Structures are given as structure tokens and as C-alpha cells.
Amino acid sequence: ARVFSHHDVVELAKYASVPVINGLSEFSHPCQGMADFLTILEHKGSFEGRKLTYLGDGNNVATSLLFGAALLGMDFAIATPRGYGLHPATWAIGERLAALTGATIAATHDPVEAVTGADVVYTDTWTSMGQEEEAQKRRQIFPPYRVDDACLRLAKDDAIVMHCLPAHRGEEITDAVADGPHSVLFDQAENRLHAQKAILVWVLDALK
């Protein structure tokens, strides 16, 4: 189910006679997260000792990255403008998960602090679905969180850059980075297919 309100996924799961997969809600995007961590594993070989940095809006993708990193023992940092961070209740879930694996999670408004030493630099559109009326305001607030060459120089030399696509080039990410040697955007996009196949196999196996 690909919905807006997360409540709709919960209601479907409550009453459905078959498994319900959250294909996207305004709260989280776990199917995207599965593809993202598969991509990180392919390019980095492991999660332990790695740092994933997210720059931009504290949206559903950021939520799933927080949860996934915490569960996998991967350090996570997020930098957002004031007023655009993850909800405290969401962050509290991340803290509980990180406590189980020893992952370090950090939230800041300083993109330089967040991206310094990152193995993975991730960004997403500044305006998500349902927020279209805020687009112009967000374009004025978010430029310090753009992933460009200057930002990338703060990360590790072999850092990879990720974006769940489609991207607004020139806003959250520049052409030079999106098309550059650190970009794994299209590997990441391909892995959405493979990750979703794995989810379906797992669900079908659970039904046996």
C-alpha cells in the first residue's frame, strides 16, 4: 500500500487477510530503506564503523534511514533546518533501537558537523508530497543543506552519495555530484527492484 496517511497502512494491516507492505506513507518509507541499505552494503561491504549522513528535510525517508541504521549498528547523523527535523517521538524510537546495537545517532542543524567524516551522504527533495504550497519557502531555507562539491569534500574521500530520486537538480543536489564519481544514484534505483523482490519472497515464505 502506497498511501499518504500512515494510519491507512495500520488500518489495512488490522483488517486485511493478507500481509500488508508499507510501500510509502508520510511517516516512513521502509521499502526505499531496504534498497538503500542493500546499496550501502554493496559499496561499503559492511555497516559496522560506517557513518550515514542525511541532509535536508526530516521526512519519511529520513525516518526509515534512522531506524535502519540504528538496527544495523551503523552510525547516523541528520542535519535539518530548525523546525524541519524528525519528530521527537520518532527520534526516541531511533534511540531505543540504537541502544540495542551500539549505533551512534546524532541530530543537528549544522550540515558541516553532520557530513564531516561521512561514509555515505544522502539527500532527498526539499518538498515532499502534500507540501507543494511550501515549496517556495523551502527553497529559501534549505540551500545550506545542498549536497555539492564543497559539502562532499567534508566527507571521507571514498564516500558515496545517495538520493531516492527523482531529484531536483540544482536544489538538494548539484549535477556535478549527481553525475560524479561518488554517485551511486542509479545503483540505488536498480536496487529498489531487488529489495522489493526480497520483501515479497520473505512474505510468501512466512505464509507457508
Short mmCIF file of the C-alpha atoms (twelve columns), coordinates in Angstrom:
data_MODEL
# 
_entry.id   MODEL 
# 
loop_
_atom_site.group_PDB 
_atom_site.id 
_atom_site.type_symbol 
_atom_site.label_atom_id 
_atom_site.label_alt_id 
_atom_site.label_comp_id 
_atom_site.label_asym_id 
_atom_site.label_seq_id 
_atom_site.Cartn_x 
_atom_site.Cartn_y 
_atom_site.Cartn_z 
_atom_site.pdbx_PDB_model_num 
ATOM 1   C CA . ALA A 1   0.000  0.000   0.000   1 
ATOM 2   C CA . ARG A 2   1.386  3.355   -1.064  1 
ATOM 3   C CA . VAL A 3   -0.590 5.963   0.852   1 
ATOM 4   C CA . PHE A 4   -0.337 9.408   2.396   1 
ATOM 5   C CA . SER A 5   -1.529 8.817   5.954   1 
ATOM 6   C CA . HIS A 6   0.357  6.117   7.868   1 
ATOM 7   C CA . HIS A 7   -2.904 5.456   9.712   1 
ATOM 8   C CA . ASP A 8   -4.259 3.966   6.475   1 
ATOM 9   C CA . VAL A 9   -1.484 1.334   6.411   1 
ATOM 10  C CA . VAL A 10  -2.160 0.475   10.037  1 
ATOM 11  C CA . GLU A 11  -5.883 0.125   9.348   1 
ATOM 12  C CA . LEU A 12  -5.255 -2.065  6.315   1 
ATOM 13  C CA . ALA A 13  -2.963 -4.312  8.322   1 
ATOM 14  C CA . LYS A 14  -5.537 -4.516  11.093  1 
ATOM 15  C CA . TYR A 15  -8.331 -5.795  8.882   1 
ATOM 16  C CA . ALA A 16  -6.598 -7.439  5.887   1 
ATOM 17  C CA . SER A 17  -6.489 -11.206 5.495   1 
ATOM 18  C CA . VAL A 18  -3.123 -10.966 3.696   1 
ATOM 19  C CA . PRO A 19  0.179  -9.270  4.612   1 
ATOM 20  C CA . VAL A 20  0.269  -5.508  4.043   1 
ATOM 21  C CA . ILE A 21  3.534  -3.901  2.912   1 
ATOM 22  C CA . ASN A 22  4.095  -0.202  3.540   1 
ATOM 23  C CA . GLY A 23  5.143  0.996   0.090   1 
ATOM 24  C CA . LEU A 24  5.258  4.583   1.366   1 
ATOM 25  C CA . SER A 25  3.468  6.688   3.939   1 
ATOM 26  C CA . GLU A 26  4.058  10.184  5.233   1 
ATOM 27  C CA . PHE A 27  5.682  8.634   8.327   1 
ATOM 28  C CA . SER A 28  8.136  6.186   6.804   1 
ATOM 29  C CA . HIS A 29  9.398  4.606   3.583   1 
ATOM 30  C CA . PRO A 30  10.777 1.186   4.613   1 
ATOM 31  C CA . CYS A 31  10.811 -0.274  1.086   1 
ATOM 32  C CA . GLN A 32  13.123 2.538   -0.013  1 
ATOM 33  C CA . GLY A 33  15.223 1.977   3.091   1 
ATOM 34  C CA . MET A 34  15.695 -1.688  2.207   1 
ATOM 35  C CA . ALA A 35  17.085 -0.715  -1.197  1 
ATOM 36  C CA . ASP A 36  19.275 1.955   0.385   1 
ATOM 37  C CA . PHE A 37  20.960 -0.357  2.869   1 
ATOM 38  C CA . LEU A 38  21.429 -3.014  0.184   1 
ATOM 39  C CA . THR A 39  23.248 -0.371  -1.861  1 
ATOM 40  C CA . ILE A 40  25.410 0.667   1.086   1 
ATOM 41  C CA . LEU A 41  26.313 -2.974  1.740   1 
ATOM 42  C CA . GLU A 42  27.258 -3.482  -1.913  1 
ATOM 43  C CA . HIS A 43  29.538 -0.445  -1.996  1 
ATOM 44  C CA . LYS A 44  30.937 -0.470  1.552   1 
ATOM 45  C CA . GLY A 45  30.945 -4.154  2.430   1 
ATOM 46  C CA . SER A 46  29.650 -3.673  5.967   1 
ATOM 47  C CA . PHE A 47  27.679 -1.347  8.218   1 
ATOM 48  C CA . GLU A 48  29.803 -1.507  11.340  1 
ATOM 49  C CA . GLY A 49  32.012 1.535   11.814  1 
ATOM 50  C CA . ARG A 50  30.320 3.365   8.946   1 
ATOM 51  C CA . LYS A 51  28.632 6.767   9.173   1 
ATOM 52  C CA . LEU A 52  25.482 7.624   7.229   1 
ATOM 53  C CA . THR A 53  24.656 11.329  6.994   1 
ATOM 54  C CA . TYR A 54  21.311 12.686  5.823   1 
ATOM 55  C CA . LEU A 55  20.978 16.354  4.825   1 
ATOM 56  C CA . GLY A 56  17.662 18.111  4.269   1 
ATOM 57  C CA . ASP A 57  14.067 17.649  5.350   1 
ATOM 58  C CA . GLY A 58  13.243 15.300  8.225   1 
ATOM 59  C CA . ASN A 59  10.774 13.318  6.133   1 
ATOM 60  C CA . ASN A 60  9.631  9.713   5.761   1 
ATOM 61  C CA . VAL A 61  12.877 8.647   4.071   1 
ATOM 62  C CA . ALA A 62  14.925 10.160  6.901   1 
ATOM 63  C CA . THR A 63  12.806 8.223   9.398   1 
ATOM 64  C CA . SER A 64  13.477 4.899   7.679   1 
ATOM 65  C CA . LEU A 65  17.190 5.674   7.394   1 
ATOM 66  C CA . LEU A 66  17.329 6.434   11.123  1 
ATOM 67  C CA . PHE A 67  15.553 3.198   12.014  1 
ATOM 68  C CA . GLY A 68  17.559 1.097   9.557   1 
ATOM 69  C CA . ALA A 69  20.935 2.490   10.600  1 
ATOM 70  C CA . ALA A 70  20.114 2.043   14.274  1 
ATOM 71  C CA . LEU A 71  19.006 -1.576  13.737  1 
ATOM 72  C CA . LEU A 72  22.101 -2.394  11.678  1 
ATOM 73  C CA . GLY A 73  24.579 -0.785  14.067  1 
ATOM 74  C CA . MET A 74  25.515 1.971   11.628  1 
ATOM 75  C CA . ASP A 75  26.197 5.488   12.919  1 
ATOM 76  C CA . PHE A 76  23.651 8.044   11.724  1 
ATOM 77  C CA . ALA A 77  23.713 11.845  11.601  1 
ATOM 78  C CA . ILE A 78  20.983 14.121  10.317  1 
ATOM 79  C CA . ALA A 79  21.176 17.866  9.665   1 
ATOM 80  C CA . THR A 80  17.974 19.810  9.053   1 
ATOM 81  C CA . PRO A 81  16.904 23.447  9.282   1 
ATOM 82  C CA . ARG A 82  15.245 24.421  12.547  1 
ATOM 83  C CA . GLY A 83  11.639 23.300  12.542  1 
ATOM 84  C CA . TYR A 84  12.204 20.629  9.894   1 
ATOM 85  C CA . GLY A 85  13.779 17.852  11.951  1 
ATOM 86  C CA . LEU A 86  12.408 14.455  12.867  1 
ATOM 87  C CA . HIS A 87  9.592  14.366  15.402  1 
ATOM 88  C CA . PRO A 88  10.806 13.771  18.989  1 
ATOM 89  C CA . ALA A 89  8.731  10.589  19.230  1 
ATOM 90  C CA . THR A 90  10.380 9.282   16.050  1 
ATOM 91  C CA . TRP A 91  13.817 10.146  17.401  1 
ATOM 92  C CA . ALA A 92  13.007 8.341   20.640  1 
ATOM 93  C CA . ILE A 93  12.325 5.148   18.673  1 
ATOM 94  C CA . GLY A 94  15.672 5.569   16.959  1 
ATOM 95  C CA . GLU A 95  17.401 5.963   20.321  1 
ATOM 96  C CA . ARG A 96  15.844 2.753   21.616  1 
ATOM 97  C CA . LEU A 97  16.931 0.833   18.519  1 
ATOM 98  C CA . ALA A 98  20.452 2.277   18.626  1 
ATOM 99  C CA . ALA A 99  20.797 1.241   22.259  1 
ATOM 100 C CA . LEU A 100 20.317 -2.373  21.167  1 
ATOM 101 C CA . THR A 101 23.130 -2.317  18.605  1 
ATOM 102 C CA . GLY A 102 25.535 0.324   19.884  1 
ATOM 103 C CA . ALA A 103 24.949 2.642   16.934  1 
ATOM 104 C CA . THR A 104 25.537 6.347   17.476  1 
ATOM 105 C CA . ILE A 105 22.809 8.705   16.280  1 
ATOM 106 C CA . ALA A 106 23.020 12.493  16.209  1 
ATOM 107 C CA . ALA A 107 20.744 15.332  15.109  1 
ATOM 108 C CA . THR A 108 21.984 18.827  14.358  1 
ATOM 109 C CA . HIS A 109 21.156 21.967  12.397  1 
ATOM 110 C CA . ASP A 110 24.763 22.228  11.197  1 
ATOM 111 C CA . PRO A 111 25.333 20.438  7.861   1 
ATOM 112 C CA . VAL A 112 29.104 20.752  8.212   1 
ATOM 113 C CA . GLU A 113 29.055 18.928  11.536  1 
ATOM 114 C CA . ALA A 114 26.813 16.192  10.191  1 
ATOM 115 C CA . VAL A 115 28.653 15.465  6.949   1 
ATOM 116 C CA . THR A 116 32.211 15.577  8.318   1 
ATOM 117 C CA . GLY A 117 33.730 12.096  8.096   1 
ATOM 118 C CA . ALA A 118 30.665 10.532  6.488   1 
ATOM 119 C CA . ASP A 119 30.930 7.294   4.522   1 
ATOM 120 C CA . VAL A 120 27.518 7.862   2.964   1 
ATOM 121 C CA . VAL A 121 25.925 11.226  2.160   1 
ATOM 122 C CA . TYR A 122 22.192 11.061  1.496   1 
ATOM 123 C CA . THR A 123 19.705 13.726  0.469   1 
ATOM 124 C CA . ASP A 124 16.121 13.943  -0.722  1 
ATOM 125 C CA . THR A 125 13.798 16.538  -2.202  1 
ATOM 126 C CA . TRP A 126 13.157 19.556  -0.014  1 
ATOM 127 C CA . THR A 127 9.414  19.406  -0.624  1 
ATOM 128 C CA . SER A 128 7.524  16.128  -0.227  1 
ATOM 129 C CA . MET A 129 4.060  15.259  -1.496  1 
ATOM 130 C CA . GLY A 130 1.347  17.269  0.208   1 
ATOM 131 C CA . GLN A 131 3.750  20.150  0.912   1 
ATOM 132 C CA . GLU A 132 3.639  21.781  -2.512  1 
ATOM 133 C CA . GLU A 133 2.388  25.082  -1.120  1 
ATOM 134 C CA . GLU A 134 5.579  25.321  0.952   1 
ATOM 135 C CA . ALA A 135 7.931  24.816  -1.998  1 
ATOM 136 C CA . GLN A 136 8.991  28.448  -2.464  1 
ATOM 137 C CA . LYS A 137 9.562  28.976  1.259   1 
ATOM 138 C CA . ARG A 138 11.638 25.793  1.452   1 
ATOM 139 C CA . ARG A 139 13.803 26.872  -1.489  1 
ATOM 140 C CA . GLN A 140 14.851 29.879  0.590   1 
ATOM 141 C CA . ILE A 141 15.583 27.877  3.766   1 
ATOM 142 C CA . PHE A 142 17.281 24.694  2.558   1 
ATOM 143 C CA . PRO A 143 20.228 25.761  0.318   1 
ATOM 144 C CA . PRO A 144 22.810 25.337  3.142   1 
ATOM 145 C CA . TYR A 145 21.883 21.640  3.114   1 
ATOM 146 C CA . ARG A 146 22.570 21.143  -0.603  1 
ATOM 147 C CA . VAL A 147 24.929 18.301  -1.494  1 
ATOM 148 C CA . ASP A 148 27.562 19.916  -3.695  1 
ATOM 149 C CA . ASP A 149 31.317 19.598  -4.182  1 
ATOM 150 C CA . ALA A 150 32.102 21.740  -1.124  1 
ATOM 151 C CA . CYS A 151 29.843 19.573  1.046   1 
ATOM 152 C CA . LEU A 152 31.332 16.365  -0.310  1 
ATOM 153 C CA . ARG A 153 34.888 17.459  0.484   1 
ATOM 154 C CA . LEU A 154 33.982 17.229  4.183   1 
ATOM 155 C CA . ALA A 155 33.021 13.562  3.867   1 
ATOM 156 C CA . LYS A 156 35.514 10.720  3.510   1 
ATOM 157 C CA . ASP A 157 37.456 10.543  0.260   1 
ATOM 158 C CA . ASP A 158 35.637 7.371   -0.764  1 
ATOM 159 C CA . ALA A 159 32.182 8.483   0.369   1 
ATOM 160 C CA . ILE A 160 29.179 7.545   -1.724  1 
ATOM 161 C CA . VAL A 161 26.274 9.888   -2.471  1 
ATOM 162 C CA . MET A 162 22.676 8.693   -2.448  1 
ATOM 163 C CA . HIS A 163 19.265 10.111  -3.376  1 
ATOM 164 C CA . CYS A 164 15.985 8.207   -3.579  1 
ATOM 165 C CA . LEU A 165 15.007 10.055  -6.803  1 
ATOM 166 C CA . PRO A 166 13.545 11.853  -8.594  1 
ATOM 167 C CA . ALA A 167 15.964 14.686  -7.803  1 
ATOM 168 C CA . HIS A 168 15.521 18.418  -8.232  1 
ATOM 169 C CA . ARG A 169 18.980 19.077  -9.628  1 
ATOM 170 C CA . GLY A 170 20.367 22.424  -8.539  1 
ATOM 171 C CA . GLU A 171 18.282 22.320  -5.369  1 
ATOM 172 C CA . GLU A 172 19.139 19.488  -2.961  1 
ATOM 173 C CA . ILE A 173 21.930 18.104  -5.176  1 
ATOM 174 C CA . THR A 174 24.077 19.526  -7.960  1 
ATOM 175 C CA . ASP A 175 24.623 17.982  -11.374 1 
ATOM 176 C CA . ALA A 176 28.344 17.668  -10.637 1 
ATOM 177 C CA . VAL A 177 27.666 15.443  -7.640  1 
ATOM 178 C CA . ALA A 178 24.700 13.521  -9.063  1 
ATOM 179 C CA . ASP A 179 26.728 12.616  -12.153 1 
ATOM 180 C CA . GLY A 180 30.104 12.438  -10.403 1 
ATOM 181 C CA . PRO A 181 32.306 9.547   -9.311  1 
ATOM 182 C CA . HIS A 182 30.847 9.372   -5.793  1 
ATOM 183 C CA . SER A 183 27.257 8.993   -7.007  1 
ATOM 184 C CA . VAL A 184 25.509 5.622   -6.676  1 
ATOM 185 C CA . LEU A 185 22.073 7.024   -7.504  1 
ATOM 186 C CA . PHE A 186 21.336 4.579   -10.307 1 
ATOM 187 C CA . ASP A 187 22.687 1.538   -8.468  1 
ATOM 188 C CA . GLN A 188 20.368 2.606   -5.680  1 
ATOM 189 C CA . ALA A 189 17.423 2.936   -8.075  1 
ATOM 190 C CA . GLU A 190 18.098 -0.533  -9.529  1 
ATOM 191 C CA . ASN A 191 18.220 -2.000  -6.044  1 
ATOM 192 C CA . ARG A 192 14.645 -0.940  -5.394  1 
ATOM 193 C CA . LEU A 193 13.635 -3.786  -7.709  1 
ATOM 194 C CA . HIS A 194 15.833 -6.350  -5.965  1 
ATOM 195 C CA . ALA A 195 14.905 -5.221  -2.451  1 
ATOM 196 C CA . GLN A 196 11.192 -5.421  -3.199  1 
ATOM 197 C CA . LYS A 197 11.618 -8.908  -4.656  1 
ATOM 198 C CA . ALA A 198 13.300 -9.926  -1.409  1 
ATOM 199 C CA . ILE A 199 10.430 -8.494  0.633   1 
ATOM 200 C CA . LEU A 200 7.912  -10.447 -1.454  1 
ATOM 201 C CA . VAL A 201 9.916  -13.675 -1.066  1 
ATOM 202 C CA . TRP A 202 10.059 -13.145 2.705   1 
ATOM 203 C CA . VAL A 203 6.303  -12.516 2.897   1 
ATOM 204 C CA . LEU A 204 5.464  -15.546 0.761   1 
ATOM 205 C CA . ASP A 205 7.770  -17.729 2.818   1 
ATOM 206 C CA . ALA A 206 6.103  -16.530 6.010   1 
ATOM 207 C CA . LEU A 207 2.718  -17.571 4.617   1 
ATOM 208 C CA . LYS A 208 3.771  -21.188 4.073   1 
# 
